[in-house]
Tab-separated table of C-alpha atoms in Angstrom:
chain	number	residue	atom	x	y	z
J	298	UNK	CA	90.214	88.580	106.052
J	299	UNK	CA	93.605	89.321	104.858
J	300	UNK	CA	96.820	89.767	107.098
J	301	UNK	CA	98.794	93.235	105.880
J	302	UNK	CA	102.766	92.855	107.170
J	303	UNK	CA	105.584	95.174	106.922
J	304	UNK	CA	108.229	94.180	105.772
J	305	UNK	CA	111.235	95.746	107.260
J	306	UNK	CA	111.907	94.667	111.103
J	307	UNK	CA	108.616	92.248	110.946
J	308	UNK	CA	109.793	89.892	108.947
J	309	UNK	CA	113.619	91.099	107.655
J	310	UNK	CA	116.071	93.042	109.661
J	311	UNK	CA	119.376	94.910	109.248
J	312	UNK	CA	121.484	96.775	111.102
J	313	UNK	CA	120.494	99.095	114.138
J	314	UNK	CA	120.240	102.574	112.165
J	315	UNK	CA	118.100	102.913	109.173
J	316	UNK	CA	119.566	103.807	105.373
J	317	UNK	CA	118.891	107.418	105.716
J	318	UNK	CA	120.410	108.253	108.775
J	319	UNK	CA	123.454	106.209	107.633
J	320	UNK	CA	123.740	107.709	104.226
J	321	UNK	CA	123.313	111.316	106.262
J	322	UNK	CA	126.634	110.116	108.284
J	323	UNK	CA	128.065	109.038	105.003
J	324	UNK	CA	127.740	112.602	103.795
J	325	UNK	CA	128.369	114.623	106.290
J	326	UNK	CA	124.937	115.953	106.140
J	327	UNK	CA	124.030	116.242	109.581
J	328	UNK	CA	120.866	114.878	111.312
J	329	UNK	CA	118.418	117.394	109.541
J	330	UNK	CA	118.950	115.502	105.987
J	331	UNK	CA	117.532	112.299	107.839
J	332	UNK	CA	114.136	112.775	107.048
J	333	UNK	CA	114.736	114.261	103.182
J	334	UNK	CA	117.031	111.269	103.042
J	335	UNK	CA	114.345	109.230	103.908
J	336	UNK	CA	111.815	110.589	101.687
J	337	UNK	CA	114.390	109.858	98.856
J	338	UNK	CA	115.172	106.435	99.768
J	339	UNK	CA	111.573	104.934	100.084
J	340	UNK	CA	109.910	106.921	97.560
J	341	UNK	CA	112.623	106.672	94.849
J	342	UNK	CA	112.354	103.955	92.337
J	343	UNK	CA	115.996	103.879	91.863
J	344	UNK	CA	117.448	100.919	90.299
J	345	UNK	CA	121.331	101.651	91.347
J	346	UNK	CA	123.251	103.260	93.040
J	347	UNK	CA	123.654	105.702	90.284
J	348	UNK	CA	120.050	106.647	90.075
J	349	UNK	CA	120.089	106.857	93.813
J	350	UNK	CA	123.412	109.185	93.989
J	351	UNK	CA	121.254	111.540	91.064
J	352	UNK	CA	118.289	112.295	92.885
J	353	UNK	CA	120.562	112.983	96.342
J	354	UNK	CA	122.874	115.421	93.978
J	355	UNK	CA	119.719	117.414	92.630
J	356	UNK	CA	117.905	117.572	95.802
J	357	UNK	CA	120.491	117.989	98.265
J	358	UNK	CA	123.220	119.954	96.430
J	359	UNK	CA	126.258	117.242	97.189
J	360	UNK	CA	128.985	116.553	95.507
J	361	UNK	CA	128.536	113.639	92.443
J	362	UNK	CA	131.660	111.321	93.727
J	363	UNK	CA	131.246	111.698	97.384
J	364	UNK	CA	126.661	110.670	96.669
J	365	UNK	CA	127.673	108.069	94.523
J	366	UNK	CA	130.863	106.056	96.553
J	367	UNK	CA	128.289	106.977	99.935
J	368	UNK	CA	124.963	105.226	97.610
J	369	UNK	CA	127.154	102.278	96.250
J	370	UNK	CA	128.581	101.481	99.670
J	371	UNK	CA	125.361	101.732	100.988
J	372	UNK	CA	123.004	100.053	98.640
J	373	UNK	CA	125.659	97.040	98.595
J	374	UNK	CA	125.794	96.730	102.685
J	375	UNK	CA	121.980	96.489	102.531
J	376	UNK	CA	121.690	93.352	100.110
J	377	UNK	CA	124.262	92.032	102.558
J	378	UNK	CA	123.219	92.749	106.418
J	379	UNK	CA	119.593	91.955	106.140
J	380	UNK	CA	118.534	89.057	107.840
J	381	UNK	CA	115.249	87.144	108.139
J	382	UNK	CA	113.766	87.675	111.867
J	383	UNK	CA	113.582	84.521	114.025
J	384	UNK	CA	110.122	82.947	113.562
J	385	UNK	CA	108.937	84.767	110.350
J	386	UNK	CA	109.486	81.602	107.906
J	387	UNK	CA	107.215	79.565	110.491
J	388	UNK	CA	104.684	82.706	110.619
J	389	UNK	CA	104.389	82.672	106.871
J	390	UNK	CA	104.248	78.962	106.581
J	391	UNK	CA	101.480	78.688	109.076
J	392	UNK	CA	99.053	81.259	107.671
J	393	UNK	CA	99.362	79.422	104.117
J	394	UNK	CA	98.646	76.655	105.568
J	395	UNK	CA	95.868	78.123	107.091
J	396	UNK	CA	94.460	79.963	103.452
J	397	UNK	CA	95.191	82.670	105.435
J	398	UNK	CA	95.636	85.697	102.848
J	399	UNK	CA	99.040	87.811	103.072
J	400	UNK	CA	99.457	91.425	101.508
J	401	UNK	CA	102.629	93.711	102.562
J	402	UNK	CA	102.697	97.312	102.847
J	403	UNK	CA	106.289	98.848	103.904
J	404	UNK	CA	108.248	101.522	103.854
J	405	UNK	CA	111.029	99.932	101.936
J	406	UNK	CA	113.735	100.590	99.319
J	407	UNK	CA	115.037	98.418	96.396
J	408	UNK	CA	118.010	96.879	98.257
J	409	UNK	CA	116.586	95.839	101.668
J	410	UNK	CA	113.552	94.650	99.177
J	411	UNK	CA	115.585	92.274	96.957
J	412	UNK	CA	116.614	90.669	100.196
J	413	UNK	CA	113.121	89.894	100.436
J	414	UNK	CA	112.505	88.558	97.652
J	415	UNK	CA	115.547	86.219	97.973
J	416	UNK	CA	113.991	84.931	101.631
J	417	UNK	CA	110.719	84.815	100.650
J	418	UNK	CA	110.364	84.726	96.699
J	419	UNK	CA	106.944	83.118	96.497
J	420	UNK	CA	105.183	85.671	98.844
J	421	UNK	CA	106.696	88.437	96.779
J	422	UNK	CA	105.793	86.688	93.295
J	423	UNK	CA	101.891	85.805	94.664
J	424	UNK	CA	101.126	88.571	97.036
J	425	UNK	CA	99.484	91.612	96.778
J	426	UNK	CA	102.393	94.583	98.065
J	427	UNK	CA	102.614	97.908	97.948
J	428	UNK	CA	106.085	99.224	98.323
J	429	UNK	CA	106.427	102.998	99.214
J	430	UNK	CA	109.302	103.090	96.442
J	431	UNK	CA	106.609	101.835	94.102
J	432	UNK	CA	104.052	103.742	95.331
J	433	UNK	CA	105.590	107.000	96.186
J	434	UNK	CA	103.594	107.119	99.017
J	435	UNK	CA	104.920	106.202	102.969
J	436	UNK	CA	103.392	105.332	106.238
J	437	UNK	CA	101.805	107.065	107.913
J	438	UNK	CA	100.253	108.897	105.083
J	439	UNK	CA	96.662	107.373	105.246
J	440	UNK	CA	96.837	107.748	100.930
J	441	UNK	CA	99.041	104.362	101.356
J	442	UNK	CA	96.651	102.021	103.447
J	443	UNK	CA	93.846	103.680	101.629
J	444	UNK	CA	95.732	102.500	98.360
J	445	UNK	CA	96.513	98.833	99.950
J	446	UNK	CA	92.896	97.994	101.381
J	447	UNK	CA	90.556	99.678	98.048
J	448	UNK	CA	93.287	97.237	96.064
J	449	UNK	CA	92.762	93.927	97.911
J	450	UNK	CA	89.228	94.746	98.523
J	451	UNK	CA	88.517	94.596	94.763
């Protein structure tokens, strides 16, 4: 048996409107960018903001300055308003105890991740995770949990 958690509002939160839809507001894109925006976010490997602000400029035609002071505001609010949920720590802590195997599987992106690993830095150094920004692939596409349970099943 092995326990698969998401990451993002399981066991960290942040604010009450996801990256995408914020970054949409950012840019003056309008609500129909969301999901695009979305797509970018978790399935982009980007290690900056400058990476980020690249891939929005190629796919979604905006201008360089405007992606880039939007992705750096961003990307810096998200290592800063995440917060561990009440009662995760314990929930962890109990299923090691236990032996209780963890793996993660989450729609994520590199900010809200490093948070992660700052809260919980031995689950994300000895646990199996697939990260849709590492993956390219995203819940619900069944590709992902296919990925996940063939990889701890081996």
């Amino acid at each position: 048996m092995i326990v698969f958690f998401d990451i993002g509002s399981t066991l960290i939160d942040g604010p009450p409107f996801g990256p995408a839809r914020r970054l949409s507001e950012m840019l003056e894109l309008g609500a129909e960018a969301v999901k695009e925006l979305e797509r970018i976010l978790f399935r982009s490997p980007a290690s900056d903001p400058e990476q980020l602000a690249n891939t929005i400029v190629n796919r979604l035609r905006v201008d360089y300055e405007k992606a880039l002071e939007a992705c750096t505001t961003l990307w810096n609010a998200q290592l800063e308003e995440a917060f561990v949920l009440p009662g995760a720590r314990e929930l962890i802590e109990k299923l090691k105890s236990a032996g209780i195997p963890r793996a993660y599987l989450s729609n994520i992106w590199p900010p809200f991740y490093e948070h992660f690993k700052q809260e919980f830095a031995q689950e994300a150094e000895r646990q199996p995770q697939f990260l849709s920004f590492e993956t390219g692939l995203m819940k619900p596409d069944p590709a992902f949990f296919q990925l996940a349970l063939r990889s701890v099943e081996a």
